[in-house]
PDB file of N, CA and C in Angstrom:
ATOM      1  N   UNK A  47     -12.579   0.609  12.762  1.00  0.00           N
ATOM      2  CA  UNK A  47     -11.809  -0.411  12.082  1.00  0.00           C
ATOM      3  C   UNK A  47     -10.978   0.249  10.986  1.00  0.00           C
ATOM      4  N   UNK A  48      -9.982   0.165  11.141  1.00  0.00           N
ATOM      5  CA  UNK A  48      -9.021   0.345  10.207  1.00  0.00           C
ATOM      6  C   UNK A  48      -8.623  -0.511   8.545  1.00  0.00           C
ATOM      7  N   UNK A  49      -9.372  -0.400   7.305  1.00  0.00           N
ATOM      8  CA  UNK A  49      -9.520  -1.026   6.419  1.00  0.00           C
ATOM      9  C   UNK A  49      -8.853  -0.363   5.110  1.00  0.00           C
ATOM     10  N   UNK A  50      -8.120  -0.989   4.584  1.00  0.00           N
ATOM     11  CA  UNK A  50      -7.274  -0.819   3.315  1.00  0.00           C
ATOM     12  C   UNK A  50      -8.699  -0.875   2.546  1.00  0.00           C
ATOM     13  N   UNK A  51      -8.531   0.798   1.715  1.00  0.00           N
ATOM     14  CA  UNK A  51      -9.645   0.466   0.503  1.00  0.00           C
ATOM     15  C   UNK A  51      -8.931   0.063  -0.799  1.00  0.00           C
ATOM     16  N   UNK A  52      -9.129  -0.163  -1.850  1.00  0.00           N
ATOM     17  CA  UNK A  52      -8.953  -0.276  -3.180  1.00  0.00           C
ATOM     18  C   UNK A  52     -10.140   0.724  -4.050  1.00  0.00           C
ATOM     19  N   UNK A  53      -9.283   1.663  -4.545  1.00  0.00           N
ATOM     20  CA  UNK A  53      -7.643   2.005  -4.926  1.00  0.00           C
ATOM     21  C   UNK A  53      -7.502   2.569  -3.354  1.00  0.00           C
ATOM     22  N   UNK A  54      -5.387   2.951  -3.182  1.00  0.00           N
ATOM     23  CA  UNK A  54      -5.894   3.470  -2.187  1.00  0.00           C
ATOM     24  C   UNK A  54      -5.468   5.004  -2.167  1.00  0.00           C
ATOM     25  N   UNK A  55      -6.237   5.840  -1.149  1.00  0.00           N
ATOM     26  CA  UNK A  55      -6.198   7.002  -1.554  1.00  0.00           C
ATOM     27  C   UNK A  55      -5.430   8.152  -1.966  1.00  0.00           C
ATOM     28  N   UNK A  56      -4.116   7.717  -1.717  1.00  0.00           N
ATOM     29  CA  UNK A  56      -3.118   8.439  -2.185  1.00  0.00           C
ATOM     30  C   UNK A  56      -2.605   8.357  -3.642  1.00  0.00           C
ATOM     31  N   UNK A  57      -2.957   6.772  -4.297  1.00  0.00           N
ATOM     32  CA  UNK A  57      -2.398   6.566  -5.759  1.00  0.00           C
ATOM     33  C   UNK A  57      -3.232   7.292  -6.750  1.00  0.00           C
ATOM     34  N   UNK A  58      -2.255   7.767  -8.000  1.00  0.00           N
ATOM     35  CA  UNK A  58      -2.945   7.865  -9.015  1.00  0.00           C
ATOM     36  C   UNK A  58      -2.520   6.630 -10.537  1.00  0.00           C
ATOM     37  N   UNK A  59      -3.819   6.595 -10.891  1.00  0.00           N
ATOM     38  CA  UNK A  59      -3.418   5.762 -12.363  1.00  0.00           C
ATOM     39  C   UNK A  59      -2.508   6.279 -13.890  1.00  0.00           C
ATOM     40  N   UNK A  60      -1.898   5.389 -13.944  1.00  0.00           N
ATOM     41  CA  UNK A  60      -1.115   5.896 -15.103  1.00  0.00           C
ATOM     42  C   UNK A  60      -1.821   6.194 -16.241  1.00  0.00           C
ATOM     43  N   UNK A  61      -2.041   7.257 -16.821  1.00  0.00           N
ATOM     44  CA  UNK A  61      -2.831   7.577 -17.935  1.00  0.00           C
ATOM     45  C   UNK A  61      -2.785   6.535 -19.285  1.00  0.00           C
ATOM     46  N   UNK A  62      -1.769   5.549 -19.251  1.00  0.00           N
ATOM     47  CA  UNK A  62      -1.924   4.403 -20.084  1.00  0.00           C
ATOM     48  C   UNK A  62      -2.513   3.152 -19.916  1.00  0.00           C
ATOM     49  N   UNK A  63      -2.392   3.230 -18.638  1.00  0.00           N
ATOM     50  CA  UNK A  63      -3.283   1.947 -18.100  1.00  0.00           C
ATOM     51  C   UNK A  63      -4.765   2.487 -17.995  1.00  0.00           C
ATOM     52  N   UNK A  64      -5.027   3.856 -17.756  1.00  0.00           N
ATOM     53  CA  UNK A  64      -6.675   4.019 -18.312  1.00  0.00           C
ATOM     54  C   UNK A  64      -7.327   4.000 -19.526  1.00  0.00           C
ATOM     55  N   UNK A  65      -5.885   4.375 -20.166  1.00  0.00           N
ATOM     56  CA  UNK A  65      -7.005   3.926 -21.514  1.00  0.00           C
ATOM     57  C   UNK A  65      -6.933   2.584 -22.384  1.00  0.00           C
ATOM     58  N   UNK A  66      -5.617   1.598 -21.814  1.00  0.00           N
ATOM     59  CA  UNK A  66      -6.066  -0.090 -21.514  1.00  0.00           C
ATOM     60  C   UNK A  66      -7.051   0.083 -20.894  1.00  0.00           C
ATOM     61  N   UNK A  67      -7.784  -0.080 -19.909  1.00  0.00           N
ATOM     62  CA  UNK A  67      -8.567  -0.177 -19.414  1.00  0.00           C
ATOM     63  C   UNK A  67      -9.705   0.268 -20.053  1.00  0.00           C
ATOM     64  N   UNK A  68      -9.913   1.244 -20.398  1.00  0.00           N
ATOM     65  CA  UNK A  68     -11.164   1.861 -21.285  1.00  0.00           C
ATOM     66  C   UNK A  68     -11.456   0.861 -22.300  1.00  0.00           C
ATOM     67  N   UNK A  69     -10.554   0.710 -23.141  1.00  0.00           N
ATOM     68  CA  UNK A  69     -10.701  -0.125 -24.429  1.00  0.00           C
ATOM     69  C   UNK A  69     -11.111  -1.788 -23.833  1.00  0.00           C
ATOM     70  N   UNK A  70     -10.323  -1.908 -22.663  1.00  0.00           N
ATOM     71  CA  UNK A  70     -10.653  -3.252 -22.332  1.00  0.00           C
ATOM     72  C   UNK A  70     -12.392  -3.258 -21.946  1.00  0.00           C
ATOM     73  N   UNK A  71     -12.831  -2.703 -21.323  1.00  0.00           N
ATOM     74  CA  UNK A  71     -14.003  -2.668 -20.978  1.00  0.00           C
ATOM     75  C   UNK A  71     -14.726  -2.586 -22.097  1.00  0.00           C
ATOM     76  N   UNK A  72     -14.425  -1.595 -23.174  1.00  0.00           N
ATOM     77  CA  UNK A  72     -15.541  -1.494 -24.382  1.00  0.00           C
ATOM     78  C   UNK A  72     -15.406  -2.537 -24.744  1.00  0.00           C
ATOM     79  N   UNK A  73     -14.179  -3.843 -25.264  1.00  0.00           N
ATOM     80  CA  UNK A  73     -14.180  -4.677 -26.012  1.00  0.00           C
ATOM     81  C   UNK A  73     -15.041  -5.622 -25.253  1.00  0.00           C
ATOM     82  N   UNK A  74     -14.940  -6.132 -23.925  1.00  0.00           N
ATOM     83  CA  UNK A  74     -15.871  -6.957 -23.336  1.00  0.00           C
ATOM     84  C   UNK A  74     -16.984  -6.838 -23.363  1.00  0.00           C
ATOM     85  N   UNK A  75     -17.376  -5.397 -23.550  1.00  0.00           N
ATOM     86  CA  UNK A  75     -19.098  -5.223 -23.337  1.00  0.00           C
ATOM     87  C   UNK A  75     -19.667  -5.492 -24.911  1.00  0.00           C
ATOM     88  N   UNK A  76     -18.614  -5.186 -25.842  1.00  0.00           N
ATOM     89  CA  UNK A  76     -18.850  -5.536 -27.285  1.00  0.00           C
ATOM     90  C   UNK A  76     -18.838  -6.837 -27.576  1.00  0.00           C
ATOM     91  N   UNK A  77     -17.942  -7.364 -26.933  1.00  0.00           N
ATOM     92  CA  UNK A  77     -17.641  -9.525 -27.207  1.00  0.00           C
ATOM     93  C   UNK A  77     -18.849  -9.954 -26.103  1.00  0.00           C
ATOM     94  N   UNK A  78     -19.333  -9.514 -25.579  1.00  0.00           N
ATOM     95  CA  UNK A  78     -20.467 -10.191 -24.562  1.00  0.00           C
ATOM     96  C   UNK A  78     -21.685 -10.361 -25.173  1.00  0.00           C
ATOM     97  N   UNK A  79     -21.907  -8.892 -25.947  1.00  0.00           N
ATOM     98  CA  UNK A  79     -23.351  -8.727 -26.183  1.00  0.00           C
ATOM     99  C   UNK A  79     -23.548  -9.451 -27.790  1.00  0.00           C
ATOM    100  N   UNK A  80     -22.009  -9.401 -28.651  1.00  0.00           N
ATOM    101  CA  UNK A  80     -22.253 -10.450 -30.069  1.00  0.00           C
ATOM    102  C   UNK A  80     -22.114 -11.800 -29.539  1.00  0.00           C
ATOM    103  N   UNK A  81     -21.453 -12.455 -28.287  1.00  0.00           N
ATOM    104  CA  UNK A  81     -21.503 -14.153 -27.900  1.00  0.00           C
ATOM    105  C   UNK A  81     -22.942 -13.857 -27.366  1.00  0.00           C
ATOM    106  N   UNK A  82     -23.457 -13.429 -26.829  1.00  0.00           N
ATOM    107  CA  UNK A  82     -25.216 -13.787 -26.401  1.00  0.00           C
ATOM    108  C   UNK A  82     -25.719 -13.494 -27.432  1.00  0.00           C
ATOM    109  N   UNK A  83     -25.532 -12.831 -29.086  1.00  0.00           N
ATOM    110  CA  UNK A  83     -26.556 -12.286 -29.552  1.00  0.00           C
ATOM    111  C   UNK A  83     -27.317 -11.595 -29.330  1.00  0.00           C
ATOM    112  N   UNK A  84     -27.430 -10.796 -27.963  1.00  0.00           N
ATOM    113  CA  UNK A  84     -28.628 -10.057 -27.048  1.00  0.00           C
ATOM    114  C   UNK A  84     -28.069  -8.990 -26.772  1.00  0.00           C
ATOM    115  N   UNK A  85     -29.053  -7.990 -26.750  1.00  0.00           N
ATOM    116  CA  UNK A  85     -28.563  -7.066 -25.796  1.00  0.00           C
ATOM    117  C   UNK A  85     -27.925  -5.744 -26.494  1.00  0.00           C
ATOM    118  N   UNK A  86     -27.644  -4.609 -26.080  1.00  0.00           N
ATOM    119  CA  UNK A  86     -26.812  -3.689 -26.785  1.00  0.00           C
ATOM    120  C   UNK A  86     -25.576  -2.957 -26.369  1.00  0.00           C
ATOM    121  N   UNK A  87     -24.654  -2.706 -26.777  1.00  0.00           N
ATOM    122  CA  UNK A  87     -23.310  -2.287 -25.871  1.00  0.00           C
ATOM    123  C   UNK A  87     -22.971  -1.220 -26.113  1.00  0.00           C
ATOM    124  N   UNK A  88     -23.804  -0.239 -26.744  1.00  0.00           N
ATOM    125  CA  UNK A  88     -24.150   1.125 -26.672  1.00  0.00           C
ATOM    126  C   UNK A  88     -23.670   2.006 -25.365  1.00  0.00           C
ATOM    127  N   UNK A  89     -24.467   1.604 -24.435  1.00  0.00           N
ATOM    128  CA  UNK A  89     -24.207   1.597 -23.308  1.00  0.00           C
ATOM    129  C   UNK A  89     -23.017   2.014 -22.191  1.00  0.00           C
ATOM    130  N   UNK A  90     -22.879   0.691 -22.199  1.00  0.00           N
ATOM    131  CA  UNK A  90     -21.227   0.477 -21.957  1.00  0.00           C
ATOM    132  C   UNK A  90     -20.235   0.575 -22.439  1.00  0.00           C
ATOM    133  N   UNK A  91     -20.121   0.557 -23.615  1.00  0.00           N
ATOM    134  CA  UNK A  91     -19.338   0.845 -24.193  1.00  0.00           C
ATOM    135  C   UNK A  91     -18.933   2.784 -24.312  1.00  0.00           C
ATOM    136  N   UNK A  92     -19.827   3.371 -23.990  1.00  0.00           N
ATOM    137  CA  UNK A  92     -20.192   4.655 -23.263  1.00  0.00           C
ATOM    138  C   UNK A  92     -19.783   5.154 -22.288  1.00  0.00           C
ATOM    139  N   UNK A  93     -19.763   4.291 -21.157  1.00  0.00           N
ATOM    140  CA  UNK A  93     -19.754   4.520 -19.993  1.00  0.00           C
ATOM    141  C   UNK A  93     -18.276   4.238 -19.631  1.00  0.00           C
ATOM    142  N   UNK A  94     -17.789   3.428 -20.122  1.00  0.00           N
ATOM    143  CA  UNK A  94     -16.607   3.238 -19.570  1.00  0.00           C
ATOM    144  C   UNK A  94     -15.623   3.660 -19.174  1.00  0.00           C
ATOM    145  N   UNK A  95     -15.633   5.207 -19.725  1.00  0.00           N
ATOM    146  CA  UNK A  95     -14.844   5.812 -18.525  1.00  0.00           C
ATOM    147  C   UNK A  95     -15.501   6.322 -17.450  1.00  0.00           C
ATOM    148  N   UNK A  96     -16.713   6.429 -17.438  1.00  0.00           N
ATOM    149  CA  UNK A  96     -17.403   6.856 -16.477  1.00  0.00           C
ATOM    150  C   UNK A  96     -17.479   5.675 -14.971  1.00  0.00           C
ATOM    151  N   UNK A  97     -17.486   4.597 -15.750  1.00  0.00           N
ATOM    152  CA  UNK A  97     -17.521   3.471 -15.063  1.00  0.00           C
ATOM    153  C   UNK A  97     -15.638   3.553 -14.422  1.00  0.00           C
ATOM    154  N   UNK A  98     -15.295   3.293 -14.696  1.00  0.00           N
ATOM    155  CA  UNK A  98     -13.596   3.354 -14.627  1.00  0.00           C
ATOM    156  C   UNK A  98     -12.768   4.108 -13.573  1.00  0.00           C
ATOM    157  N   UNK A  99     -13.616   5.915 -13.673  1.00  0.00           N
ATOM    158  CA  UNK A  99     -13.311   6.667 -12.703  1.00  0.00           C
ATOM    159  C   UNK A  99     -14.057   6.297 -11.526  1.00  0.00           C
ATOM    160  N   UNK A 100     -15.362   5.851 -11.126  1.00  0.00           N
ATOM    161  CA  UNK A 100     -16.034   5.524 -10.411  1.00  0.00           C
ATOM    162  C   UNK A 100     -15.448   4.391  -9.646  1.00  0.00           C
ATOM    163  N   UNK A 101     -14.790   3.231 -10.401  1.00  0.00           N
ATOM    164  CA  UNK A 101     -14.252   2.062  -9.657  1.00  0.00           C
ATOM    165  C   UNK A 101     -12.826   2.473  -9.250  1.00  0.00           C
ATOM    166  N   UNK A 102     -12.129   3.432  -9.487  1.00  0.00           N
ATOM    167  CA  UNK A 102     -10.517   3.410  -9.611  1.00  0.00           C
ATOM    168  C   UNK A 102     -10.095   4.511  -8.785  1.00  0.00           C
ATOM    169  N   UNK A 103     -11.352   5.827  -8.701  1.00  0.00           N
ATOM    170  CA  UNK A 103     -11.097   7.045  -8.229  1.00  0.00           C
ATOM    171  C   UNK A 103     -11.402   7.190  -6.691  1.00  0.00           C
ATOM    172  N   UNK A 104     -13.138   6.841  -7.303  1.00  0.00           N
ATOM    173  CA  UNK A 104     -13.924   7.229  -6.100  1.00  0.00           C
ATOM    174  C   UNK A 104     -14.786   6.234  -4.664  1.00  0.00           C
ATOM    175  N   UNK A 105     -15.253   5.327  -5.569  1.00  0.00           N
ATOM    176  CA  UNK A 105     -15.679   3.742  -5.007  1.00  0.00           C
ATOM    177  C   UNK A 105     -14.353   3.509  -3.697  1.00  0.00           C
ATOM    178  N   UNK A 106     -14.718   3.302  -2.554  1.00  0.00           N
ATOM    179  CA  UNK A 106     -14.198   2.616  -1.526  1.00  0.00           C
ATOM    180  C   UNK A 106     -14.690   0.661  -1.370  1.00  0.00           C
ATOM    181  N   UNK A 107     -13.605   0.120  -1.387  1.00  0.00           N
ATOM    182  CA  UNK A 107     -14.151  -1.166  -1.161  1.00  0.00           C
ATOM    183  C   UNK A 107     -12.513  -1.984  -0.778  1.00  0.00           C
ATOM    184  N   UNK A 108     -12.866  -2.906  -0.444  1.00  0.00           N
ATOM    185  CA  UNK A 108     -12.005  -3.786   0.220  1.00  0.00           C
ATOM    186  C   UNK A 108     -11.603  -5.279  -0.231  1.00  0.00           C
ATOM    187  N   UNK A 109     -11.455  -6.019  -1.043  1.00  0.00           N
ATOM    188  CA  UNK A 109     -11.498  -7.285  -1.617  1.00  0.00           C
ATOM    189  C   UNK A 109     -11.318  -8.071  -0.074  1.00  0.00           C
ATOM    190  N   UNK A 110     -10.472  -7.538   0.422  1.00  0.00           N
ATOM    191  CA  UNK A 110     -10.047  -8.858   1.585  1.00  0.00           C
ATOM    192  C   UNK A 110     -10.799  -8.187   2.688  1.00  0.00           C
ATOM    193  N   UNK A 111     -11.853  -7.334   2.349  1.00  0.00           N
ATOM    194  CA  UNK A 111     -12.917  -7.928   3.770  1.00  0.00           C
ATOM    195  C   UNK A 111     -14.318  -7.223   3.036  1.00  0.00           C
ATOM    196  N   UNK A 112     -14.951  -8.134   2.243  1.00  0.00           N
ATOM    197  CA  UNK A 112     -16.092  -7.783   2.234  1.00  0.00           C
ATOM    198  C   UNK A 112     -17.206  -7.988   2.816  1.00  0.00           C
ATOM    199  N   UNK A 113     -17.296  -7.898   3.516  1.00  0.00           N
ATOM    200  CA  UNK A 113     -18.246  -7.563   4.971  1.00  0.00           C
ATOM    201  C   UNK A 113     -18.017  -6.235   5.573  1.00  0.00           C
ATOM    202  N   UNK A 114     -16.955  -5.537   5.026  1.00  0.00           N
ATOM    203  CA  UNK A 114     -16.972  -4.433   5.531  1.00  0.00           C
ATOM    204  C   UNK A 114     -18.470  -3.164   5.241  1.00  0.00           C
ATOM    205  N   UNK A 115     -19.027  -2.417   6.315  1.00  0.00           N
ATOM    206  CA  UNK A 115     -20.128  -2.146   5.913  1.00  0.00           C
ATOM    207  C   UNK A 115     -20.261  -0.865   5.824  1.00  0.00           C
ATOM    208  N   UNK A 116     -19.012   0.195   6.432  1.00  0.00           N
ATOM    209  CA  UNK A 116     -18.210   1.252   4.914  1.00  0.00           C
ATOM    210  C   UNK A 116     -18.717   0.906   3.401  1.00  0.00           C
ATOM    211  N   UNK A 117     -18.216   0.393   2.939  1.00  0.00           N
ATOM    212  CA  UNK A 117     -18.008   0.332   2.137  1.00  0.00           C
ATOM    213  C   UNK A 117     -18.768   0.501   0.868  1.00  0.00           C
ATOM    214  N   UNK A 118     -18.463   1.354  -0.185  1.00  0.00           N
ATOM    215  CA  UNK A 118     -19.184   1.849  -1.370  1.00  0.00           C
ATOM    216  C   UNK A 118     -19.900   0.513  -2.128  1.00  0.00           C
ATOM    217  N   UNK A 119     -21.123   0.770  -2.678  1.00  0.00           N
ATOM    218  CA  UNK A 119     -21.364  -0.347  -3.248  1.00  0.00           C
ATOM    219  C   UNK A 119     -21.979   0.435  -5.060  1.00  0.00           C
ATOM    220  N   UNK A 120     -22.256  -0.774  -6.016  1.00  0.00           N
ATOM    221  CA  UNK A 120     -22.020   0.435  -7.533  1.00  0.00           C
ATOM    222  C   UNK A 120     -23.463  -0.994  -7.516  1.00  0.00           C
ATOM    223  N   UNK A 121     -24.338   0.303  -7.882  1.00  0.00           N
ATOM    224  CA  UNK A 121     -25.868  -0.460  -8.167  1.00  0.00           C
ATOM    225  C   UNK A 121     -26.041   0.008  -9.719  1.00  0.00           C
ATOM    226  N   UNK A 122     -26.413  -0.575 -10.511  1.00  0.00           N
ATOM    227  CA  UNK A 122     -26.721  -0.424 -12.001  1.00  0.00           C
ATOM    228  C   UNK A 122     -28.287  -0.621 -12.782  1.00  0.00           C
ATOM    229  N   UNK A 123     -29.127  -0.040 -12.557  1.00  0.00           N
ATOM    230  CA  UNK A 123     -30.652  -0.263 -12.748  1.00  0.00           C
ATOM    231  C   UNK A 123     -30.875  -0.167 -14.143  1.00  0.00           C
ATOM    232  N   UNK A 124     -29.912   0.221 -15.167  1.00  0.00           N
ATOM    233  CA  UNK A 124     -30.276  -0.055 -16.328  1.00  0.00           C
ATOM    234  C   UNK A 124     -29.453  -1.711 -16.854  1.00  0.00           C
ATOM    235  N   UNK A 125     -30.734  -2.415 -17.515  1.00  0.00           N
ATOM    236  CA  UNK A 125     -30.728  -4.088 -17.459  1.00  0.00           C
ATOM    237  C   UNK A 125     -29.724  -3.852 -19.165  1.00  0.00           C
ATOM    238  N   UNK A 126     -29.891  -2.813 -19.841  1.00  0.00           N
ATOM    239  CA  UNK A 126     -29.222  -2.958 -20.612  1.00  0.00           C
ATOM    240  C   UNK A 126     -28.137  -2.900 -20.958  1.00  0.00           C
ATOM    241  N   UNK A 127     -27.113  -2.014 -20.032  1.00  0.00           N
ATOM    242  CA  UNK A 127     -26.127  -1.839 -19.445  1.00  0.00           C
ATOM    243  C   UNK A 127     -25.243  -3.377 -18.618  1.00  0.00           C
ATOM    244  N   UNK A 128     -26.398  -4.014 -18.565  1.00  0.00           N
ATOM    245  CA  UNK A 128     -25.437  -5.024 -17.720  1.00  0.00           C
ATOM    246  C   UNK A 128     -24.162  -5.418 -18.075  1.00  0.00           C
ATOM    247  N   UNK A 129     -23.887  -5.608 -18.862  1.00  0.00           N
ATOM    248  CA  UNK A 129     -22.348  -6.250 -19.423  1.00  0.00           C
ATOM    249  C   UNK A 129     -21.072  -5.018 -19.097  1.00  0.00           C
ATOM    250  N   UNK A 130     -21.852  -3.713 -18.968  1.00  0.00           N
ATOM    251  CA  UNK A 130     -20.410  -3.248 -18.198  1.00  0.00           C
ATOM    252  C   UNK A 130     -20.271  -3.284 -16.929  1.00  0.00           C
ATOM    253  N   UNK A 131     -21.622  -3.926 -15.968  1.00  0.00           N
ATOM    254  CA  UNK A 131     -21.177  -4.012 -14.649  1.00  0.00           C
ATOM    255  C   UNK A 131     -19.919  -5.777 -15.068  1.00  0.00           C
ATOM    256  N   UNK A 132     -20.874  -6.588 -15.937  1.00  0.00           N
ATOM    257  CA  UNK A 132     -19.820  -7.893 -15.790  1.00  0.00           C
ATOM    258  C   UNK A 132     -18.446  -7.307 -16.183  1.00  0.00           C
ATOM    259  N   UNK A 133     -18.283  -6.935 -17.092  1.00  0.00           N
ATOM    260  CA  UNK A 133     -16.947  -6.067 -17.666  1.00  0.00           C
ATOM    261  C   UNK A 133     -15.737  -5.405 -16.256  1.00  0.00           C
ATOM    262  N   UNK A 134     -16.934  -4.872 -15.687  1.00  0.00           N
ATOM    263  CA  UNK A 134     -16.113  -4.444 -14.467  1.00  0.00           C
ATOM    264  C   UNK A 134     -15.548  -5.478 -13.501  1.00  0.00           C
ATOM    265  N   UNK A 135     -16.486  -6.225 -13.125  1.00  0.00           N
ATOM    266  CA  UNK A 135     -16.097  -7.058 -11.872  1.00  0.00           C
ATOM    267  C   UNK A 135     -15.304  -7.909 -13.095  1.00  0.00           C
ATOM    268  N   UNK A 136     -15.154  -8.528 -14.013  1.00  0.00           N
ATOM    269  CA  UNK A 136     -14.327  -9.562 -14.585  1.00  0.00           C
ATOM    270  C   UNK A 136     -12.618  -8.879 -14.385  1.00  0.00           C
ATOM    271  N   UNK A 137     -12.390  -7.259 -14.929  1.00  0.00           N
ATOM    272  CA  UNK A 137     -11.100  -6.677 -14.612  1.00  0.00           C
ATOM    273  C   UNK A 137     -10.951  -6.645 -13.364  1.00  0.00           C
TER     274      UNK A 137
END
């Protein structure tokens, strides 16, 4: 099957839109964890470029066919961290 990933493999990101992006992610994982009161954004706020290259670089996935079973999936086992997986899927 022939499937368009996102990103796709030939593009690269504009070095300004990564670091929008960076900042966007820290600020969400920072506005998430003071609206719950909970939680710490240490974390994520950390990770976010790590997180960033992972979704933009390397991650294969497909929006318009997820069922595809290619396809990369991003598992996150630290519970404290959560707000940069929401951070991610919200961008």
């Amino acid at each position: 099957m022939d499937t368009q990933t996102v990103p796709p493999l030939d593009k690269q990101l504009p070095r300004e839109f990564e670091s929008k992006a960076t900042n966007t992610i820290r600020m969400l994982a920072a506005d998430g964890v003071q609206a719950a009161n909970s939680g710490h954004p240490g974390m994520p706020m950390g990770m976010a470029v790590a997180a960033l290259t992972l979704w933009t670089r390397v991650m294969r996935y497909s929006p318009a066919n997820p069922q595809w079973m290619d396809r990369d999936r991003f598992v996150l086992s630290a519970r404290h961290a959560s707000m940069l997986l929401y951070a991610m899927l919200h961008l």
